mmCIF file of C-alpha atoms and ligand atoms in Angstrom:
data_model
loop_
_atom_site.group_PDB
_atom_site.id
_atom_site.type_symbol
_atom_site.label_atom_id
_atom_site.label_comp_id
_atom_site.label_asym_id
_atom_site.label_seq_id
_atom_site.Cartn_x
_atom_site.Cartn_y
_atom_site.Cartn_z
ATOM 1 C CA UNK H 1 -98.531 173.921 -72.296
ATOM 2 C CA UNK H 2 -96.521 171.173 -70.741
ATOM 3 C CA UNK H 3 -96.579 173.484 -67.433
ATOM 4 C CA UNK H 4 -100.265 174.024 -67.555
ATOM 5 C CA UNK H 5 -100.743 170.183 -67.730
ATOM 6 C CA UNK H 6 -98.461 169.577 -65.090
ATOM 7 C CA UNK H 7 -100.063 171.879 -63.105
ATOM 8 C CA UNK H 8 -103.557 170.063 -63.664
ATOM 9 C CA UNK H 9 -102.288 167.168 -63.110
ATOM 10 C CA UNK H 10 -101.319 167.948 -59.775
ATOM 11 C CA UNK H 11 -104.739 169.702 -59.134
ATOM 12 C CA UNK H 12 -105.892 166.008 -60.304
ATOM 13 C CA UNK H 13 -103.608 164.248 -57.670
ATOM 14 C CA UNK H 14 -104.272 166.365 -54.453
ATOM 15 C CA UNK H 15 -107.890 166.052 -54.938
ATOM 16 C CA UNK H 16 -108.287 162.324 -55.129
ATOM 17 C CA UNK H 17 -105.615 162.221 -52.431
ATOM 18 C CA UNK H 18 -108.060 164.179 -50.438
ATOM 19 C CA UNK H 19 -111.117 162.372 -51.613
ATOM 20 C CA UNK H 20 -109.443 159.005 -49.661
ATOM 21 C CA UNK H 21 -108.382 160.605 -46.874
ATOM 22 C CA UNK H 22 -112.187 162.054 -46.227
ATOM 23 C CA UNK H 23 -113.376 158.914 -47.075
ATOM 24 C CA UNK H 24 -110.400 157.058 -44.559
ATOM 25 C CA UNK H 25 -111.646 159.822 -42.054
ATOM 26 C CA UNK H 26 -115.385 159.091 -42.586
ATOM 27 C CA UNK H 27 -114.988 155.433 -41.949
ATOM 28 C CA UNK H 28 -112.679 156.181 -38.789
ATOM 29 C CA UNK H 29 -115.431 158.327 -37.535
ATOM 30 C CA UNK H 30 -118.554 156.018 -38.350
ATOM 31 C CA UNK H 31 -116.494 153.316 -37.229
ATOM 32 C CA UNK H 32 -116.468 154.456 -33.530
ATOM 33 C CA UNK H 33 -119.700 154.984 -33.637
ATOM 34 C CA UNK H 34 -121.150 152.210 -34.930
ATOM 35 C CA UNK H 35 -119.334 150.165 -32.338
ATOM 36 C CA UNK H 36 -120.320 152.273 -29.615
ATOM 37 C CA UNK H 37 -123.923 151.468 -30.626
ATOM 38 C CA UNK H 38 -123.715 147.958 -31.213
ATOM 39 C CA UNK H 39 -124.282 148.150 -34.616
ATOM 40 C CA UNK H 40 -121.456 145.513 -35.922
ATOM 41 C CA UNK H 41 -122.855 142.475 -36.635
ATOM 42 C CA UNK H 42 -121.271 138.945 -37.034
ATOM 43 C CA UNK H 43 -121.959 136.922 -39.900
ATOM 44 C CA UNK H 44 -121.009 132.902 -39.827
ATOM 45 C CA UNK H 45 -119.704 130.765 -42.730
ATOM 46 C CA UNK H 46 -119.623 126.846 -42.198
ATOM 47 C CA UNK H 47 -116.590 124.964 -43.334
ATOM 48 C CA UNK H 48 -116.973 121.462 -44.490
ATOM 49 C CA UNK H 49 -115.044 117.881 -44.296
ATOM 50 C CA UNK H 50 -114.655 116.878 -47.462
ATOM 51 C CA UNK H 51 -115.011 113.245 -46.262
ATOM 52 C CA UNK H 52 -117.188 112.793 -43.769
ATOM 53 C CA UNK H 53 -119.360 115.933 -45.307
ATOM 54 C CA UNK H 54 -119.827 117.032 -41.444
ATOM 55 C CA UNK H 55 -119.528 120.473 -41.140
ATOM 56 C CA UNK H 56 -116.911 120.658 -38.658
ATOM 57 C CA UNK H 57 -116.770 125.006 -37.360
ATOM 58 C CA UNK H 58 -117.917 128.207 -38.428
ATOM 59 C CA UNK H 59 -115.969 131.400 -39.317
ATOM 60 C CA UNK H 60 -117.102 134.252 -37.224
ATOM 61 C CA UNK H 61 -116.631 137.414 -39.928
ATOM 62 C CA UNK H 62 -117.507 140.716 -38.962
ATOM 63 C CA UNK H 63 -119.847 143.119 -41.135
ATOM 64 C CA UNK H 64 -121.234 146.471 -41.167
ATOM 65 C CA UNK H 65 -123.624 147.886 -42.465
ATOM 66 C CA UNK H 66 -123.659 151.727 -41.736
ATOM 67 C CA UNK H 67 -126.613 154.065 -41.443
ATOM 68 C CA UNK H 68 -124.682 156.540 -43.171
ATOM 69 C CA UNK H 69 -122.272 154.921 -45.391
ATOM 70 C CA UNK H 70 -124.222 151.748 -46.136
ATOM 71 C CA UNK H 71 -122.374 148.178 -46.268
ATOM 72 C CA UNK H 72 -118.787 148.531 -45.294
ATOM 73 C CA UNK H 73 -116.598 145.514 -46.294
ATOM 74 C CA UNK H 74 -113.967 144.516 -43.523
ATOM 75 C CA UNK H 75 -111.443 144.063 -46.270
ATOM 76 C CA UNK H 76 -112.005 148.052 -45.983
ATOM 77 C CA UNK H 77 -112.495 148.384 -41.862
ATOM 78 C CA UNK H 78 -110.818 146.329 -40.438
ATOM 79 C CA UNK H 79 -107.243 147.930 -41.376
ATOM 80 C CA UNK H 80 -108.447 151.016 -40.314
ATOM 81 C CA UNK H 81 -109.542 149.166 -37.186
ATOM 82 C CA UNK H 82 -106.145 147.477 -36.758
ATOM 83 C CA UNK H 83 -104.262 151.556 -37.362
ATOM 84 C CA UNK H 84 -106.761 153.305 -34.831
ATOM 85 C CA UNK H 85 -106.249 150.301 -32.332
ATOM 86 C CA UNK H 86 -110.260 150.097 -32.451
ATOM 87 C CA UNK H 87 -109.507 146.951 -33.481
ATOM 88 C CA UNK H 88 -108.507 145.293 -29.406
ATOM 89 C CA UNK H 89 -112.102 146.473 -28.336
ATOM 90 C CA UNK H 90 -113.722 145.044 -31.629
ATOM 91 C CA UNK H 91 -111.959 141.605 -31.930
ATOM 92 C CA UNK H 92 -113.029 141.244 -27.861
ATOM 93 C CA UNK H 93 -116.408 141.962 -28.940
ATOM 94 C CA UNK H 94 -116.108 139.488 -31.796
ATOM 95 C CA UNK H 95 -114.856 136.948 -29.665
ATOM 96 C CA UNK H 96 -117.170 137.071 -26.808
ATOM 97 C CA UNK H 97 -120.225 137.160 -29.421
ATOM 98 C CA UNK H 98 -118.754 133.976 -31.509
ATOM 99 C CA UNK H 99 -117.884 132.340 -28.324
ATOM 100 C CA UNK H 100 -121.691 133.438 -26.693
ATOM 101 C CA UNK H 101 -123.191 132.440 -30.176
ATOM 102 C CA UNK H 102 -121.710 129.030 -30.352
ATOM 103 C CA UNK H 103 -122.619 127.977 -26.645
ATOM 104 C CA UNK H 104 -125.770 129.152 -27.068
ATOM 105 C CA UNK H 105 -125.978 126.627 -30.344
ATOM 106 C CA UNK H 106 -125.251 123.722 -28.106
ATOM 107 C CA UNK H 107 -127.565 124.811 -25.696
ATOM 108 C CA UNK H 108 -130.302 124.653 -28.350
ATOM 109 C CA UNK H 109 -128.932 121.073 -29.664
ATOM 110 C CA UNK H 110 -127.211 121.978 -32.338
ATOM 111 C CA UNK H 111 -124.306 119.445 -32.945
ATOM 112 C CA UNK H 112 -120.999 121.178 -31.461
ATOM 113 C CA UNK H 113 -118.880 122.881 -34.083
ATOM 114 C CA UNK H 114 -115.703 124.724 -33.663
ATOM 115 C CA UNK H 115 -116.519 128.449 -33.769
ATOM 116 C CA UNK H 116 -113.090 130.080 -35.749
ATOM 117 C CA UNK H 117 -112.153 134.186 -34.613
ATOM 118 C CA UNK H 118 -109.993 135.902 -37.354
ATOM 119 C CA UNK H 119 -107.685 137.699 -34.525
ATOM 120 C CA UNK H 120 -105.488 140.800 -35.554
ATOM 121 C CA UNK H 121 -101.955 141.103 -35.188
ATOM 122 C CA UNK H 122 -102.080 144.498 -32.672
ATOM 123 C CA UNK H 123 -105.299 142.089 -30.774
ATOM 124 C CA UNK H 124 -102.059 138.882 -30.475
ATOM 125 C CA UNK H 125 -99.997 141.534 -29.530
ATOM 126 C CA UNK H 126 -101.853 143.041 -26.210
ATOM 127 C CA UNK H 127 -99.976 141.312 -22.806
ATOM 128 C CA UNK H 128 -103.383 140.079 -21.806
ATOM 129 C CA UNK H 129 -104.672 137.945 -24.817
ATOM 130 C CA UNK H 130 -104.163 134.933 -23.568
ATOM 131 C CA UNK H 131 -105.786 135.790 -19.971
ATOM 132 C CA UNK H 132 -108.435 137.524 -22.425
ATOM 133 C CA UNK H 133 -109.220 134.438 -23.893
ATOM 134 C CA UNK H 134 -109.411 132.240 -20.809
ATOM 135 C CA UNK H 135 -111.862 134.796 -19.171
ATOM 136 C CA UNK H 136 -114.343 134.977 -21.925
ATOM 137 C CA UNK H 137 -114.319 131.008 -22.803
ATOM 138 C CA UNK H 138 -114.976 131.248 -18.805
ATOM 139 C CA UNK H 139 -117.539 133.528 -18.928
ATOM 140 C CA UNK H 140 -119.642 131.843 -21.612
ATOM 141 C CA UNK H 141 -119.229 128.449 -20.646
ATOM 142 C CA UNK H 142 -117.814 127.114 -23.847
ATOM 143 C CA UNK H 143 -115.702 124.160 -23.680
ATOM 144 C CA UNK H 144 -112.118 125.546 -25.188
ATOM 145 C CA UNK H 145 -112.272 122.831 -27.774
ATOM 146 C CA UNK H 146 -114.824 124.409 -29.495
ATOM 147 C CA UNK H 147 -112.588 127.706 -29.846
ATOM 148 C CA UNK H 148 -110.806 128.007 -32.743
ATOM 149 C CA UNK H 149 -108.058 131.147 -33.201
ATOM 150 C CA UNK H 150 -106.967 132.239 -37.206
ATOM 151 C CA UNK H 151 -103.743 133.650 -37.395
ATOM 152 C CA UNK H 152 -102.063 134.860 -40.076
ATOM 153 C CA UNK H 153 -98.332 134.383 -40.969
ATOM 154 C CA UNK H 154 -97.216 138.061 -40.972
ATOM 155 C CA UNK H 155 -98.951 138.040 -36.887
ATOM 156 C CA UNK H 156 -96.625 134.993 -36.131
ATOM 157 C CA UNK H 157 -93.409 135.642 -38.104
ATOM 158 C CA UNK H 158 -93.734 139.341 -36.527
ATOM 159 C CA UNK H 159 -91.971 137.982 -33.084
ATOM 160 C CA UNK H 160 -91.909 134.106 -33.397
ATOM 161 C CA UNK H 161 -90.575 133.115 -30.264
ATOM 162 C CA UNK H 162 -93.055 135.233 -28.838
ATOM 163 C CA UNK H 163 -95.605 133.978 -30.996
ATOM 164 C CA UNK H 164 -94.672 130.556 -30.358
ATOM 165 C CA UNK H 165 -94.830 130.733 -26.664
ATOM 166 C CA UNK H 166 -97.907 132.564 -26.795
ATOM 167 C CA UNK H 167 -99.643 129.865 -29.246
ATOM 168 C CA UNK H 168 -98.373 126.752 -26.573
ATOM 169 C CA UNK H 169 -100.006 128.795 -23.970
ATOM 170 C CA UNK H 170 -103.863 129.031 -26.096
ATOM 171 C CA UNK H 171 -102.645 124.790 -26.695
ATOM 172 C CA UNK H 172 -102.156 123.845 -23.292
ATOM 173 C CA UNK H 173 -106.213 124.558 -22.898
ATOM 174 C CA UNK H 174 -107.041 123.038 -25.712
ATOM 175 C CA UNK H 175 -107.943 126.008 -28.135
ATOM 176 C CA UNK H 176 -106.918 125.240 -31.514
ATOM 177 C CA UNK H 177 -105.049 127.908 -34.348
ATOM 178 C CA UNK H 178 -105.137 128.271 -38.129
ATOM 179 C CA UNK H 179 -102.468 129.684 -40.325
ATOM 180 C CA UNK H 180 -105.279 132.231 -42.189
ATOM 181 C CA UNK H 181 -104.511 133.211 -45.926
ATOM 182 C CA UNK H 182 -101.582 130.812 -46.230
ATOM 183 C CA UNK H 183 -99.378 131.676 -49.369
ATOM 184 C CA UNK H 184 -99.979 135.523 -49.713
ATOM 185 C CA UNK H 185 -97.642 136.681 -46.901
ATOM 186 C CA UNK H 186 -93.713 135.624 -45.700
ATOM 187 C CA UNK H 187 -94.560 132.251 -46.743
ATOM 188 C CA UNK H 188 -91.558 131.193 -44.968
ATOM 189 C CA UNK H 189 -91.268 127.399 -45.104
ATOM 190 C CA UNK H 190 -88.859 127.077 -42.912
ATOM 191 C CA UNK H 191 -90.965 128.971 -40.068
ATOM 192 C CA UNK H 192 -94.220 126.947 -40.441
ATOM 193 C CA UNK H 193 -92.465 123.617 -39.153
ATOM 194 C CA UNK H 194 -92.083 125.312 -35.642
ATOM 195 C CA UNK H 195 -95.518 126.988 -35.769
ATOM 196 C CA UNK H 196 -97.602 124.547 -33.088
ATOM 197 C CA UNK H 197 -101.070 125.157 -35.409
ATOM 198 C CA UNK H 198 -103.830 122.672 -36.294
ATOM 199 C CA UNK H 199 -104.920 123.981 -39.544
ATOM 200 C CA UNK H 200 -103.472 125.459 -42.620
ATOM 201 C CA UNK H 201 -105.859 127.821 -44.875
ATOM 202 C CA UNK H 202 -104.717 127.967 -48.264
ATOM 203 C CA UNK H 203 -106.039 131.457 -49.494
ATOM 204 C CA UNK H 204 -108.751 132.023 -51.917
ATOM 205 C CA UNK H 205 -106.298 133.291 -54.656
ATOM 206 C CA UNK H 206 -104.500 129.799 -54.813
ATOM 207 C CA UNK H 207 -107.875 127.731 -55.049
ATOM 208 C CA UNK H 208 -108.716 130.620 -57.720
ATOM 209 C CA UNK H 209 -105.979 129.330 -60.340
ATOM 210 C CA UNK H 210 -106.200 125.487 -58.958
ATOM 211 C CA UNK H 211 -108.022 124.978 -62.273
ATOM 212 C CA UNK H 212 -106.531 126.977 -65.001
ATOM 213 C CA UNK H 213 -103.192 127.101 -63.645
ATOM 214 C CA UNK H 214 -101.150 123.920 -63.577
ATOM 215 C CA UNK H 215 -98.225 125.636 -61.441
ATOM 216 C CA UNK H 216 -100.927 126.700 -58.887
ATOM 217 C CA UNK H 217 -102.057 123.305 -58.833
ATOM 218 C CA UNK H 218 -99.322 121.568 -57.952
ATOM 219 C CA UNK H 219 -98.579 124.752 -55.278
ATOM 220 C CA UNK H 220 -101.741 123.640 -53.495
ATOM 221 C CA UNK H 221 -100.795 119.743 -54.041
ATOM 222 C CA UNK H 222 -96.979 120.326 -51.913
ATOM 223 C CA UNK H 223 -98.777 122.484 -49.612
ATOM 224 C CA UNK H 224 -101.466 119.894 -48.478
ATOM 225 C CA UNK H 225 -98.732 117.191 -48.693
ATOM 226 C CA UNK H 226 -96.217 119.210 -46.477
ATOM 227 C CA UNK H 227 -99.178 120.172 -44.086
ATOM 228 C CA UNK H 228 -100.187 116.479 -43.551
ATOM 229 C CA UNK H 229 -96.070 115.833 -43.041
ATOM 230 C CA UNK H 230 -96.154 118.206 -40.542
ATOM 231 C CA UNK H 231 -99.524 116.844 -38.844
ATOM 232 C CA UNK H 232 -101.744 120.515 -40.119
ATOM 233 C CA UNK H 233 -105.245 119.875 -41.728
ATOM 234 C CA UNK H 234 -106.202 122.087 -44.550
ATOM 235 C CA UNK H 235 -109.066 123.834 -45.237
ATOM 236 C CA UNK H 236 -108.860 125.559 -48.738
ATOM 237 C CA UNK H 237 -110.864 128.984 -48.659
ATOM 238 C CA UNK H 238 -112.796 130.356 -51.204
ATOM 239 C CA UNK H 239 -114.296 127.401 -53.315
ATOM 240 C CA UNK H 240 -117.045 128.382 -55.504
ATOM 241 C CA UNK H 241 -117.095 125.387 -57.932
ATOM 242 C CA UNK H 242 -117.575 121.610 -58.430
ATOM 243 C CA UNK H 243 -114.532 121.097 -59.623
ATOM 244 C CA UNK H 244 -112.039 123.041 -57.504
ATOM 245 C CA UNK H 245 -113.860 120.547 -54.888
ATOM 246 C CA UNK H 246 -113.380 117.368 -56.881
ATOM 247 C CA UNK H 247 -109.563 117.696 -57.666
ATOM 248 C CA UNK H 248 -109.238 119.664 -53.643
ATOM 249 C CA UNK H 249 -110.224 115.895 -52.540
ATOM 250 C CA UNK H 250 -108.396 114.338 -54.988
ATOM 251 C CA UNK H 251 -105.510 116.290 -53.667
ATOM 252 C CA UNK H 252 -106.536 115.261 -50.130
ATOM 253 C CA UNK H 253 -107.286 118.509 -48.759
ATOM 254 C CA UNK H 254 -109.429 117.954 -45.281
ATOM 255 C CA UNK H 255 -112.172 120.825 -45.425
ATOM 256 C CA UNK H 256 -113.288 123.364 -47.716
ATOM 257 C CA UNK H 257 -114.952 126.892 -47.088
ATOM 258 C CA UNK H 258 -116.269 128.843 -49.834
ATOM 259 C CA UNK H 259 -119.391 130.063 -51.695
ATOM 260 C CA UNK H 260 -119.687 126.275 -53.401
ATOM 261 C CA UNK H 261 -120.876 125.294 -49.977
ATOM 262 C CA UNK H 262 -122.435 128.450 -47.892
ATOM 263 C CA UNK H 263 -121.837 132.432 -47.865
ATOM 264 C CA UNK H 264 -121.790 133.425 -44.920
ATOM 265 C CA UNK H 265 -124.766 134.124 -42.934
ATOM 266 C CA UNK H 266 -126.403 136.121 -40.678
ATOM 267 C CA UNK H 267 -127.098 133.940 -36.995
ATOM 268 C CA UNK H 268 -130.881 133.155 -37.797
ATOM 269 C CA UNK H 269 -129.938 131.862 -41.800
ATOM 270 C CA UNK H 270 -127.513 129.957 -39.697
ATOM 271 C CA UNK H 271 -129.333 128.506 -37.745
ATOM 272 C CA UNK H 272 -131.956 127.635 -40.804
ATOM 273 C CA UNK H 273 -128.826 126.404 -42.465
ATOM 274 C CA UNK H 274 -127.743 123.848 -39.750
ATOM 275 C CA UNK H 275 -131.599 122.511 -39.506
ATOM 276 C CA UNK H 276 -131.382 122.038 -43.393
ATOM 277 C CA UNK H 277 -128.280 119.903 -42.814
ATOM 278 C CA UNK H 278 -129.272 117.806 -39.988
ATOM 279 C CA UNK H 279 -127.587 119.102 -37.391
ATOM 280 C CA UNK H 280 -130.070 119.599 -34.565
ATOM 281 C CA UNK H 281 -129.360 116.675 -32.401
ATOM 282 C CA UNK H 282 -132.364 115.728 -30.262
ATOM 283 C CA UNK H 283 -134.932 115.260 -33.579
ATOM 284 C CA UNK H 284 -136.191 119.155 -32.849
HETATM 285 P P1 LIG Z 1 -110.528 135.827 -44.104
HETATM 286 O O1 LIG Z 1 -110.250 135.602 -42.678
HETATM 287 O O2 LIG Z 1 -109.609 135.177 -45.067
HETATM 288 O O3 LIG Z 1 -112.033 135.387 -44.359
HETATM 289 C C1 LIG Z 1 -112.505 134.789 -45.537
HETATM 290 C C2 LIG Z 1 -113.068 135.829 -46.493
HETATM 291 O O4 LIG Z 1 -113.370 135.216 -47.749
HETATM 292 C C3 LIG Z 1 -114.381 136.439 -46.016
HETATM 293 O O5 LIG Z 1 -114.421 137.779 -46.495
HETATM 294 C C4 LIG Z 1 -115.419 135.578 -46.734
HETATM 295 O O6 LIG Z 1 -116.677 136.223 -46.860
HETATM 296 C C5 LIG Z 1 -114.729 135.412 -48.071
HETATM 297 N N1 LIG Z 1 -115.161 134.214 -48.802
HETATM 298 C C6 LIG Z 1 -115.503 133.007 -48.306
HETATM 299 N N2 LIG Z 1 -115.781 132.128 -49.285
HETATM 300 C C7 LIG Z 1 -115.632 132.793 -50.458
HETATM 301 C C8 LIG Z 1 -115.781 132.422 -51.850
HETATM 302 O O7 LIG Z 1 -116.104 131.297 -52.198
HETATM 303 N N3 LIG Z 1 -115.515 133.392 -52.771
HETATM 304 C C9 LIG Z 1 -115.154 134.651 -52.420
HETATM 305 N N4 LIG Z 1 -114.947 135.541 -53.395
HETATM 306 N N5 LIG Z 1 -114.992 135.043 -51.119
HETATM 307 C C10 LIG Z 1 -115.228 134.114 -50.154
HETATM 308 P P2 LIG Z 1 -114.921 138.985 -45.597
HETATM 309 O O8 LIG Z 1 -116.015 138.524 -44.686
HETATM 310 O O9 LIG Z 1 -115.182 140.124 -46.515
HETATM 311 O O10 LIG Z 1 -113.662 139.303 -44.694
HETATM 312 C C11 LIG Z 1 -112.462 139.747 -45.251
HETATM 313 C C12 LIG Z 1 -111.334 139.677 -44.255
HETATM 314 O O11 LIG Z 1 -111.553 140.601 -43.194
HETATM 315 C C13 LIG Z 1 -111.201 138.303 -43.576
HETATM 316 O O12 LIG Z 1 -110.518 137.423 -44.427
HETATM 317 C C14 LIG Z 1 -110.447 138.682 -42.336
HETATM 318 O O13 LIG Z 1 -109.061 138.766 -42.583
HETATM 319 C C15 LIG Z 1 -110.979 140.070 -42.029
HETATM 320 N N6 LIG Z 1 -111.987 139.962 -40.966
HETATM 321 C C16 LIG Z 1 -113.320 139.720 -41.044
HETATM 322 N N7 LIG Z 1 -113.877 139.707 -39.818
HETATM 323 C C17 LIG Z 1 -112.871 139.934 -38.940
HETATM 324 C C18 LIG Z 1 -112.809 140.041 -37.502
HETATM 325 O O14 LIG Z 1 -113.786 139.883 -36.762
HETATM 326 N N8 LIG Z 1 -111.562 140.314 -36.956
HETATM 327 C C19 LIG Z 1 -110.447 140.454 -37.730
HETATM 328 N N9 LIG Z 1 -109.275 140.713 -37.125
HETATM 329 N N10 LIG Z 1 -110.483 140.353 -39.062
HETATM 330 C C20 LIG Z 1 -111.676 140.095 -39.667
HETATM 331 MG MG1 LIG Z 2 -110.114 133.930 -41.583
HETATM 332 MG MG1 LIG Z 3 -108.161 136.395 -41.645
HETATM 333 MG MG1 LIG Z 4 -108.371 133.761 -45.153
#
């Protein structure tokens, strides 16, 4: 008997093995595809200073939403992206869109916003990024101020002097860098203070437990109170209630993102967004 089951069991393991890797092999196939023919989309998500209640940028997140396969989350494609190296073609893509996108809102009269690209570690990696960069802020006329890079801390911790020398580079014209997800990956402490960023993201799971977990709390508390040492805003991700805003600016966090404020949304809710909050300049 105990053979038998064993041997069913096994039967059980190799087929859902098999089931992900068709599914892995699906998306890798669709994937191609769908980028070939344009159909990734960018959705934008305002973030919000918690003080002067301006929003200040926009995250640039990419979606799909496949003929075949329906809506794909990028918490599903984008690894496979970043294995298949799909991902240096993609991210350019997203980056010249975001950067096209938010010139194009100042052309309209929008008020300018920062326009922040989530950028992969293999995308950091490539010899021309930061020529990449330069060309396509070039090419769409957008003032590098307005350019906003999210890192994480496994992409800068990979090669740090590199990643340091690479960063000064992006600062010399002005573009400015996040530390994306902060708390879920090295978390190395000691590496941050040499990191030449602008803005610290604490990561959704942290502002998930700000409420119902005192140790959490005070986590988020010596985080924004070492970032502000160490001259970083932060922007907590991922608030979705009143009160992880109240005691966030109680804390003296600088900006919040999250579903308390605005999902994202597709360019023309956006825009509709933006008109809602007064920011068309030029009484439109
Ligand atoms: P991320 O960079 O940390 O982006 C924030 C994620 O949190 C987004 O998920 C956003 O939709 C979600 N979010 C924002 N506010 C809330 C909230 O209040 N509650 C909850 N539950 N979620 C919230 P999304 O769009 O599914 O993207 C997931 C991740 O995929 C991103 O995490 C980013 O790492 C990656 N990603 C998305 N677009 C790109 C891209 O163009 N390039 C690269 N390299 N990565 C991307
Ligand atoms: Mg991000
Ligand atoms: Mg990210
Ligand atoms: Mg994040």
């Amino acid at each position: 008997f105990a053979k038998e089951f064993g041997r069913n069991q096994f039967r059980f393991y190799t087929s859902a093995f098999s089931e992900i890797s068709n599914r892995r092999m699906q998306l890798e196939q669709r994937l191609r595809i769908a980028f070939e023919q344009n159909q990734l989309e960018i959705f934008y998500q305002p973030k919000l200073d918690l003080y002067t209640k301006q929003i200040t940028g926009m995250e640039a997140l990419a979606r799909w939403n496949d003929p075949v396969l329906g809506s794909v989350s990028p918490a599903e494609f984008i690894p496979i992206a970043e294995e298949t190296g799909l991902i240096v073609p993609i991210g350019k893509w997203v980056l010249e869109t975001a950067c096209r996108q938010n010139k194009e809102w100042q052309q309209k009269g929008y008020s300018p916003m920062q326009v922040c690209v989530n950028i992969s570690g293999k995308q950091f990696l490539q010899n021309d990024f930061v020529p990449m960069i330069e060309r396509i802020l070039e090419e769409c006329q957008l003032s590098s101020e307005y350019l906003n890079l999210e890192i994480t801390e496994g992409i800068a911790l990979y090669n740090i002097d590199e990643a340091i020398d690479k960063l000064k580079m992006l600062k010399k014209f002005w573009i400015s860098i996040s530390l994306d997800d902060f708390g879920t990956g090295y978390s190395s402490l000691r590496y941050i203070k040499s990191l030449p960023i602008d803005f610290l993201k604490i990561d959704r799971s942290f502002i998930q437990g700000i409420l119902a977990n005192h140790i959490d709390a005070e986590i988020i508390r010596s985080i924004i109170s070492l970032s502000h040492t160490l001259g970083f805003k932060v922007v907590a991700e991922g608030v979705e209630e009143e009160n992880q805003l109240k005691i966030l600016k109680e804390m003296s966090c600088d900006e919040i993102q999250g579903y308390y404020f605005a999902k994202p949304m597709s360019k023309h809710e956006f825009e509709k967004f933006l008109i809602e909050h007064g920011e068309l300049l030029n009484n439109h």
